[in-house]
């Protein structure tokens, strides 16, 4: 097994109390969408508004939270793809700098594989996305392996972290194991692992106001007592018109209902919180078995992501099903991959462990209406 880069944040749990734990595990989604959300949070936790805000600010400063705000849904808003290059070792840092220089690249990881640099390109349109990939190929001299998502079986990096669990969804599974006898798509009692088709040309039918709002909040909300009012004030400058806080709240609620926003909450840093044994496993699944096996595997408690991407035989890439496992212990992750291969996916596969985080931000856009 190759050497893998791991963080050493210390035992961050020693510095938190039961209320911190309730915020960390309970408000990764479902954060109040109202003018004074920290007042509502305080009431729910029986603490003062100032205390609620200060706790989230402290957890953000400590790195437990990456940010506070909305998680956007790139396949609904615009066009997104996973991509990879074979970066020569002597040019690795230079190539990473070129790729990371694009604001539309929101994730980039080094992985233990011949295709050793994996990144995500997200743009307001497929045309812009493809132009960026072409520019990366021209600037780096590297062929880009383009692997857009075609089917989503399970994608959710919201999971309990205030525990000693080995895997990211283990706590969720433990809370629902009494619901035995369910079918494959509801193994967790509430997990939906049904196949959802994704179009590369999908784009939200956004009004000018909604587009401006998404651009304003793509990096997160202000950590203040009145984040939605502060967003409204910023939009006034962006749009050169008066914007009431109620309009922002109504629009955010609507965008969440439409799927453009996946959730509102405190976004956990899975590496700092100990889930840094991060392995992407790629599988060569018979096409006729994709949905059946994808739904079954997406329901497993230790699989944090499961999706279908195209084969690229022209680049000698035969794999069409991707799974991600986030664990605290590499040996335990390897055991679960062995279990997947032995019991659920008896096909050729490869394990691509992450060795370094080169870039990690929320999905970013320049423009969402008209030309990109």
CSV table of C-alpha atoms in Angstrom, one decimal:
chain,number,residue,atom,x,y,z
A,1,UNK,CA,0.0,0.0,0.0
A,2,UNK,CA,1.4,3.4,-1.0
A,3,UNK,CA,2.1,6.1,1.5
A,4,UNK,CA,-1.0,8.4,2.0
A,5,UNK,CA,-1.1,11.9,3.4
A,6,UNK,CA,-3.2,12.1,6.6
A,7,UNK,CA,-4.0,15.0,8.8
A,8,UNK,CA,-3.3,15.2,12.5
A,9,UNK,CA,-5.8,17.6,13.9
A,10,UNK,CA,-5.5,16.2,17.4
A,11,UNK,CA,-8.6,15.2,19.4
A,12,UNK,CA,-10.8,18.1,18.5
A,13,UNK,CA,-13.6,16.5,20.4
A,14,UNK,CA,-11.9,17.3,23.8
A,15,UNK,CA,-12.8,20.9,23.3
A,16,UNK,CA,-16.5,20.6,22.6
A,17,UNK,CA,-19.5,20.0,24.9
A,18,UNK,CA,-22.9,18.5,24.3
A,19,UNK,CA,-24.3,21.7,22.7
A,20,UNK,CA,-21.4,21.9,20.3
A,21,UNK,CA,-22.0,18.3,19.4
A,22,UNK,CA,-25.7,18.9,18.8
A,23,UNK,CA,-24.8,21.7,16.4
A,24,UNK,CA,-22.1,19.7,14.6
A,25,UNK,CA,-24.2,16.6,14.0
A,26,UNK,CA,-27.7,18.2,14.0
A,27,UNK,CA,-27.3,21.3,11.8
A,28,UNK,CA,-25.3,20.1,8.7
A,29,UNK,CA,-28.7,20.7,7.1
A,30,UNK,CA,-32.0,22.1,8.1
A,31,UNK,CA,-30.6,25.3,9.4
A,32,UNK,CA,-33.3,27.9,10.1
A,33,UNK,CA,-34.2,30.0,7.0
A,34,UNK,CA,-35.5,33.1,8.8
A,35,UNK,CA,-34.2,36.6,9.5
A,36,UNK,CA,-32.6,35.7,12.9
A,37,UNK,CA,-31.6,32.0,12.4
A,38,UNK,CA,-29.2,31.9,15.4
A,39,UNK,CA,-32.0,33.0,17.6
A,40,UNK,CA,-34.1,30.1,16.4
A,41,UNK,CA,-31.0,27.8,16.8
A,42,UNK,CA,-30.6,29.1,20.4
A,43,UNK,CA,-34.2,28.5,21.2
A,44,UNK,CA,-34.0,24.9,19.9
A,45,UNK,CA,-30.8,24.3,22.0
A,46,UNK,CA,-32.0,26.3,25.0
A,47,UNK,CA,-29.1,28.8,24.8
A,48,UNK,CA,-28.9,32.5,24.0
A,49,UNK,CA,-28.7,33.8,20.4
A,50,UNK,CA,-25.2,35.2,21.0
A,51,UNK,CA,-24.0,31.9,22.4
A,52,UNK,CA,-25.3,30.0,19.4
A,53,UNK,CA,-23.6,32.3,16.9
A,54,UNK,CA,-20.3,32.3,18.9
A,55,UNK,CA,-20.2,28.5,18.9
A,56,UNK,CA,-20.6,28.3,15.2
A,57,UNK,CA,-18.0,31.0,14.7
A,58,UNK,CA,-15.6,29.1,17.0
A,59,UNK,CA,-16.1,25.8,15.3
A,60,UNK,CA,-15.5,27.5,11.9
A,61,UNK,CA,-12.3,29.0,13.2
A,62,UNK,CA,-11.1,25.6,14.6
A,63,UNK,CA,-11.7,24.1,11.1
A,64,UNK,CA,-14.5,21.7,12.2
A,65,UNK,CA,-16.7,23.6,9.8
A,66,UNK,CA,-15.4,24.6,6.4
A,67,UNK,CA,-18.2,27.2,6.0
A,68,UNK,CA,-21.7,28.1,6.9
A,69,UNK,CA,-24.4,28.4,4.3
A,70,UNK,CA,-25.8,26.7,1.2
A,71,UNK,CA,-24.6,23.5,-0.5
A,72,UNK,CA,-25.4,24.1,-4.2
A,73,UNK,CA,-26.3,21.3,-6.6
A,74,UNK,CA,-24.1,21.7,-9.6
A,75,UNK,CA,-25.9,19.2,-12.0
A,76,UNK,CA,-29.1,21.1,-11.5
A,77,UNK,CA,-27.7,24.7,-11.7
A,78,UNK,CA,-25.2,24.2,-14.6
A,79,UNK,CA,-22.8,21.6,-16.0
A,80,UNK,CA,-20.3,19.7,-14.0
A,81,UNK,CA,-17.8,16.9,-14.5
A,82,UNK,CA,-15.2,14.9,-12.8
A,83,UNK,CA,-11.9,15.0,-14.6
A,84,UNK,CA,-8.3,13.6,-14.3
A,85,UNK,CA,-4.9,14.0,-15.7
A,86,UNK,CA,-1.6,12.0,-15.6
A,87,UNK,CA,0.7,14.7,-14.2
A,88,UNK,CA,4.4,13.9,-14.5
A,89,UNK,CA,6.0,14.1,-11.0
A,90,UNK,CA,8.5,16.8,-12.0
A,91,UNK,CA,5.6,19.0,-13.2
A,92,UNK,CA,3.0,18.0,-10.7
A,93,UNK,CA,2.9,21.3,-8.7
A,94,UNK,CA,2.9,23.4,-11.8
A,95,UNK,CA,0.0,21.5,-13.4
A,96,UNK,CA,-1.9,21.7,-10.1
A,97,UNK,CA,-1.4,25.5,-10.1
A,98,UNK,CA,-2.8,25.8,-13.6
A,99,UNK,CA,-5.8,23.7,-12.8
A,100,UNK,CA,-6.5,25.3,-9.5
A,101,UNK,CA,-6.3,28.7,-11.1
A,102,UNK,CA,-9.7,28.2,-12.6
A,103,UNK,CA,-12.4,29.3,-10.2
A,104,UNK,CA,-14.7,26.8,-11.8
A,105,UNK,CA,-12.5,24.0,-10.4
A,106,UNK,CA,-13.8,23.5,-6.9
A,107,UNK,CA,-12.2,20.2,-5.9
A,108,UNK,CA,-8.8,18.8,-6.7
A,109,UNK,CA,-7.2,15.7,-5.2
A,110,UNK,CA,-3.9,13.8,-5.7
A,111,UNK,CA,-4.7,10.1,-5.9
A,112,UNK,CA,-2.5,7.0,-5.8
A,113,UNK,CA,-3.0,6.0,-9.4
A,114,UNK,CA,-1.6,6.5,-13.0
A,115,UNK,CA,-4.3,9.1,-13.3
A,116,UNK,CA,-2.9,11.0,-10.3
A,117,UNK,CA,-4.7,14.3,-10.3
A,118,UNK,CA,-8.6,14.4,-10.0
A,119,UNK,CA,-10.6,17.5,-10.1
A,120,UNK,CA,-14.2,18.8,-10.6
A,121,UNK,CA,-15.1,21.5,-13.2
A,122,UNK,CA,-18.4,23.2,-12.6
A,123,UNK,CA,-19.7,26.0,-14.9
A,124,UNK,CA,-22.9,27.7,-15.8
A,125,UNK,CA,-23.1,25.9,-19.1
A,126,UNK,CA,-21.7,22.8,-20.8
A,127,UNK,CA,-20.0,25.0,-23.4
A,128,UNK,CA,-18.0,26.9,-20.8
A,129,UNK,CA,-17.2,23.7,-18.9
A,130,UNK,CA,-15.8,22.1,-22.1
A,131,UNK,CA,-13.9,25.3,-23.0
A,132,UNK,CA,-12.1,25.2,-19.6
A,133,UNK,CA,-11.1,21.6,-20.1
A,134,UNK,CA,-9.7,22.4,-23.5
A,135,UNK,CA,-7.7,25.3,-22.0
A,136,UNK,CA,-6.4,23.0,-19.3
A,137,UNK,CA,-5.2,20.5,-21.9
A,138,UNK,CA,-3.6,23.3,-24.0
A,139,UNK,CA,-1.9,24.9,-20.9
A,140,UNK,CA,-0.6,21.7,-19.3
A,141,UNK,CA,0.0,19.5,-22.3
A,142,UNK,CA,-2.0,16.7,-20.5
A,143,UNK,CA,-4.9,14.8,-21.9
A,144,UNK,CA,-7.9,15.2,-19.6
A,145,UNK,CA,-10.1,12.2,-18.8
A,146,UNK,CA,-13.6,13.6,-18.7
A,147,UNK,CA,-16.1,11.7,-16.7
A,148,UNK,CA,-19.4,13.5,-16.2
A,149,UNK,CA,-22.0,12.0,-13.8
A,150,UNK,CA,-24.7,10.1,-15.7
A,151,UNK,CA,-26.6,8.5,-12.8
A,152,UNK,CA,-26.7,9.4,-9.1
A,153,UNK,CA,-27.4,6.5,-6.8
A,154,UNK,CA,-26.3,8.1,-3.5
A,155,UNK,CA,-24.5,11.4,-2.9
A,156,UNK,CA,-24.5,13.1,0.5
A,157,UNK,CA,-21.5,14.2,2.6
A,158,UNK,CA,-23.7,15.0,5.5
A,159,UNK,CA,-22.9,12.6,8.3
A,160,UNK,CA,-22.4,12.3,12.1
A,161,UNK,CA,-18.9,13.0,13.2
A,162,UNK,CA,-19.0,13.4,17.0
A,163,UNK,CA,-18.4,9.7,17.6
A,164,UNK,CA,-15.7,7.1,17.3
A,165,UNK,CA,-17.3,5.4,14.3
A,166,UNK,CA,-15.0,4.1,11.6
A,167,UNK,CA,-17.1,5.2,8.7
A,168,UNK,CA,-18.9,8.4,7.7
A,169,UNK,CA,-22.5,6.9,7.6
A,170,UNK,CA,-22.0,4.3,10.3
A,171,UNK,CA,-24.0,6.4,12.9
A,172,UNK,CA,-26.8,6.9,10.5
A,173,UNK,CA,-27.0,3.2,9.9
A,174,UNK,CA,-27.0,2.4,13.6
A,175,UNK,CA,-30.0,4.7,14.2
A,176,UNK,CA,-32.0,2.8,11.6
A,177,UNK,CA,-30.9,-0.9,11.9
A,178,UNK,CA,-34.2,-1.8,13.5
A,179,UNK,CA,-35.9,-1.1,10.1
A,180,UNK,CA,-34.9,-4.5,8.8
A,181,UNK,CA,-36.6,-6.2,5.9
A,182,UNK,CA,-36.7,-3.0,3.7
A,183,UNK,CA,-35.7,-3.2,0.1
A,184,UNK,CA,-32.3,-2.3,-1.2
A,185,UNK,CA,-33.1,1.3,-1.9
A,186,UNK,CA,-34.3,2.0,1.7
A,187,UNK,CA,-31.8,-0.1,3.7
A,188,UNK,CA,-31.1,2.9,6.0
A,189,UNK,CA,-34.7,3.4,6.9
A,190,UNK,CA,-34.6,6.8,5.2
A,191,UNK,CA,-31.8,6.6,2.6
A,192,UNK,CA,-32.9,7.0,-1.0
A,193,UNK,CA,-30.5,5.2,-3.3
A,194,UNK,CA,-32.8,5.1,-6.3
A,195,UNK,CA,-31.3,5.9,-9.7
A,196,UNK,CA,-31.5,9.6,-10.7
A,197,UNK,CA,-30.4,10.4,-14.3
A,198,UNK,CA,-28.2,13.5,-14.8
A,199,UNK,CA,-28.0,15.5,-17.9
A,200,UNK,CA,-24.8,17.3,-18.9
A,201,UNK,CA,-26.9,20.0,-20.4
A,202,UNK,CA,-29.0,20.5,-17.3
A,203,UNK,CA,-29.4,24.1,-16.1
A,204,UNK,CA,-31.8,25.6,-13.7
A,205,UNK,CA,-34.4,27.9,-15.2
A,206,UNK,CA,-33.2,30.8,-13.1
A,207,UNK,CA,-34.5,34.3,-13.0
A,208,UNK,CA,-32.0,37.2,-12.9
A,209,UNK,CA,-32.6,37.6,-9.2
A,210,UNK,CA,-32.1,33.9,-8.4
A,211,UNK,CA,-29.0,33.8,-10.5
A,212,UNK,CA,-27.6,36.8,-8.6
A,213,UNK,CA,-28.5,35.3,-5.3
A,214,UNK,CA,-26.7,32.0,-6.0
A,215,UNK,CA,-23.6,33.9,-7.1
A,216,UNK,CA,-23.8,35.9,-3.9
A,217,UNK,CA,-24.0,32.9,-1.6
A,218,UNK,CA,-21.8,30.4,-3.4
A,219,UNK,CA,-19.0,31.0,-0.9
A,220,UNK,CA,-21.3,30.8,2.1
A,221,UNK,CA,-23.4,33.1,4.2
A,222,UNK,CA,-22.0,35.8,6.5
A,223,UNK,CA,-21.5,34.5,10.0
A,224,UNK,CA,-23.7,37.2,11.7
A,225,UNK,CA,-27.0,37.3,13.6
A,226,UNK,CA,-28.7,38.4,10.4
A,227,UNK,CA,-27.0,36.5,7.5
A,228,UNK,CA,-30.0,36.7,5.2
A,229,UNK,CA,-30.4,40.4,5.7
A,230,UNK,CA,-26.7,40.8,5.0
A,231,UNK,CA,-27.1,38.9,1.8
A,232,UNK,CA,-30.0,41.2,0.8
A,233,UNK,CA,-27.8,44.2,1.4
A,234,UNK,CA,-25.1,42.8,-0.8
A,235,UNK,CA,-27.6,42.0,-3.5
A,236,UNK,CA,-28.7,45.6,-3.5
A,237,UNK,CA,-25.2,46.6,-4.6
A,238,UNK,CA,-25.0,43.8,-7.1
A,239,UNK,CA,-28.4,44.5,-8.7
A,240,UNK,CA,-28.6,48.2,-8.0
A,241,UNK,CA,-32.1,47.9,-6.6
A,242,UNK,CA,-33.8,47.6,-3.2
A,243,UNK,CA,-33.9,44.0,-1.9
A,244,UNK,CA,-36.0,43.0,1.1
A,245,UNK,CA,-34.8,40.2,3.4
A,246,UNK,CA,-38.1,38.5,3.0
A,247,UNK,CA,-37.5,38.2,-0.8
A,248,UNK,CA,-34.1,36.5,-0.1
A,249,UNK,CA,-35.6,34.1,2.4
A,250,UNK,CA,-38.4,33.2,0.0
A,251,UNK,CA,-36.0,32.7,-2.9
A,252,UNK,CA,-33.6,30.5,-0.9
A,253,UNK,CA,-36.5,28.4,0.2
A,254,UNK,CA,-37.8,28.0,-3.4
A,255,UNK,CA,-34.3,27.2,-4.7
A,256,UNK,CA,-34.0,24.5,-2.1
A,257,UNK,CA,-37.4,23.1,-3.1
A,258,UNK,CA,-36.3,23.1,-6.8
A,259,UNK,CA,-33.1,21.2,-6.0
A,260,UNK,CA,-30.7,24.1,-6.9
A,261,UNK,CA,-29.7,24.2,-3.3
A,262,UNK,CA,-29.1,20.8,-1.6
A,263,UNK,CA,-29.1,21.9,2.0
A,264,UNK,CA,-28.5,24.9,4.3
A,265,UNK,CA,-26.3,24.3,7.3
A,266,UNK,CA,-22.8,24.0,8.8
A,267,UNK,CA,-20.5,22.2,6.3
A,268,UNK,CA,-18.2,19.8,8.1
A,269,UNK,CA,-14.6,19.4,7.2
A,270,UNK,CA,-14.4,15.6,7.0
A,271,UNK,CA,-10.6,15.6,7.1
A,272,UNK,CA,-10.2,17.7,10.3
A,273,UNK,CA,-12.9,15.6,11.9
A,274,UNK,CA,-11.0,12.4,11.3
A,275,UNK,CA,-12.6,10.9,8.2
A,276,UNK,CA,-9.4,11.3,6.2
A,277,UNK,CA,-8.9,7.7,4.9
A,278,UNK,CA,-10.6,8.7,1.7
A,279,UNK,CA,-10.8,6.1,-1.1
A,280,UNK,CA,-12.5,6.3,-4.5
A,281,UNK,CA,-13.1,2.8,-5.9
A,282,UNK,CA,-13.9,2.4,-9.6
A,283,UNK,CA,-15.7,-0.7,-10.9
A,284,UNK,CA,-16.2,-2.3,-14.3
A,285,UNK,CA,-19.9,-3.3,-13.9
A,286,UNK,CA,-21.9,-5.0,-16.7
A,287,UNK,CA,-24.1,-2.3,-18.2
A,288,UNK,CA,-27.3,-4.3,-17.6
A,289,UNK,CA,-26.5,-4.6,-13.9
A,290,UNK,CA,-25.7,-0.9,-13.3
A,291,UNK,CA,-28.9,0.3,-11.7
A,292,UNK,CA,-29.5,-2.9,-9.7
A,293,UNK,CA,-26.0,-3.0,-8.3
A,294,UNK,CA,-25.7,0.8,-8.0
A,295,UNK,CA,-28.9,1.1,-5.9
A,296,UNK,CA,-27.8,-1.8,-3.7
A,297,UNK,CA,-24.4,-0.4,-3.0
A,298,UNK,CA,-25.6,3.1,-2.6
A,299,UNK,CA,-27.7,1.9,0.3
A,300,UNK,CA,-24.7,0.5,2.3
A,301,UNK,CA,-23.8,2.4,5.5
A,302,UNK,CA,-20.2,2.8,4.7
A,303,UNK,CA,-20.6,4.1,1.1
A,304,UNK,CA,-20.7,7.9,1.1
A,305,UNK,CA,-21.0,8.4,-2.7
A,306,UNK,CA,-22.2,6.1,-5.5
A,307,UNK,CA,-22.7,7.1,-9.1
A,308,UNK,CA,-22.4,6.1,-12.7
A,309,UNK,CA,-19.9,7.7,-15.1
A,310,UNK,CA,-19.1,6.8,-18.7
A,311,UNK,CA,-16.4,4.4,-19.7
A,312,UNK,CA,-13.6,5.9,-21.8
A,313,UNK,CA,-12.2,3.0,-23.8
A,314,UNK,CA,-10.3,5.5,-26.0
A,315,UNK,CA,-8.2,6.4,-23.0
A,316,UNK,CA,-8.1,2.8,-21.6
A,317,UNK,CA,-10.6,3.6,-18.9
A,318,UNK,CA,-13.1,0.7,-18.6
A,319,UNK,CA,-14.8,1.7,-15.3
A,320,UNK,CA,-18.4,2.9,-15.1
A,321,UNK,CA,-19.4,2.8,-11.4
A,322,UNK,CA,-17.7,5.0,-8.8
A,323,UNK,CA,-18.0,4.6,-5.0
A,324,UNK,CA,-16.5,6.7,-2.2
A,325,UNK,CA,-15.7,5.5,1.3
A,326,UNK,CA,-14.7,8.0,4.0
A,327,UNK,CA,-13.2,6.4,7.0
A,328,UNK,CA,-11.0,7.1,10.0
A,329,UNK,CA,-8.8,4.0,9.5
A,330,UNK,CA,-7.2,2.9,6.3
A,331,UNK,CA,-7.2,-0.8,7.2
A,332,UNK,CA,-10.9,-0.7,8.0
A,333,UNK,CA,-11.6,1.0,4.7
A,334,UNK,CA,-9.7,-1.6,2.8
A,335,UNK,CA,-11.7,-4.3,4.6
A,336,UNK,CA,-14.9,-2.7,3.5
A,337,UNK,CA,-13.7,-2.5,-0.1
A,338,UNK,CA,-12.9,-6.2,0.1
A,339,UNK,CA,-16.4,-6.8,1.4
A,340,UNK,CA,-17.8,-4.7,-1.6
A,341,UNK,CA,-15.8,-6.8,-4.0
A,342,UNK,CA,-16.7,-10.1,-2.4
A,343,UNK,CA,-20.4,-9.7,-1.7
A,344,UNK,CA,-21.8,-6.9,-3.9
A,345,UNK,CA,-19.6,-6.0,-6.9
A,346,UNK,CA,-17.7,-9.2,-8.0
A,347,UNK,CA,-16.0,-7.4,-10.9
A,348,UNK,CA,-12.6,-5.8,-11.8
A,349,UNK,CA,-11.9,-2.7,-9.7
A,350,UNK,CA,-9.2,-0.3,-8.7
A,351,UNK,CA,-8.7,1.7,-5.5
A,352,UNK,CA,-7.7,5.3,-5.8
A,353,UNK,CA,-6.8,6.6,-2.3
A,354,UNK,CA,-6.4,10.4,-2.0
A,355,UNK,CA,-2.8,11.4,-1.0
A,356,UNK,CA,-3.3,15.1,-0.8
A,357,UNK,CA,-6.0,17.8,-1.0
A,358,UNK,CA,-4.9,20.2,-3.7
A,359,UNK,CA,-8.1,22.4,-3.6
A,360,UNK,CA,-11.4,22.2,-1.9
A,361,UNK,CA,-14.1,24.9,-2.2
A,362,UNK,CA,-17.8,25.0,-2.9
A,363,UNK,CA,-19.0,24.9,-6.5
A,364,UNK,CA,-18.4,28.4,-8.1
A,365,UNK,CA,-19.9,30.2,-11.0
A,366,UNK,CA,-19.2,33.4,-12.9
A,367,UNK,CA,-22.5,33.8,-14.5
A,368,UNK,CA,-25.8,31.8,-14.6
A,369,UNK,CA,-27.9,33.8,-17.0
A,370,UNK,CA,-27.0,34.4,-20.6
A,371,UNK,CA,-23.5,33.9,-21.9
A,372,UNK,CA,-20.9,32.5,-19.4
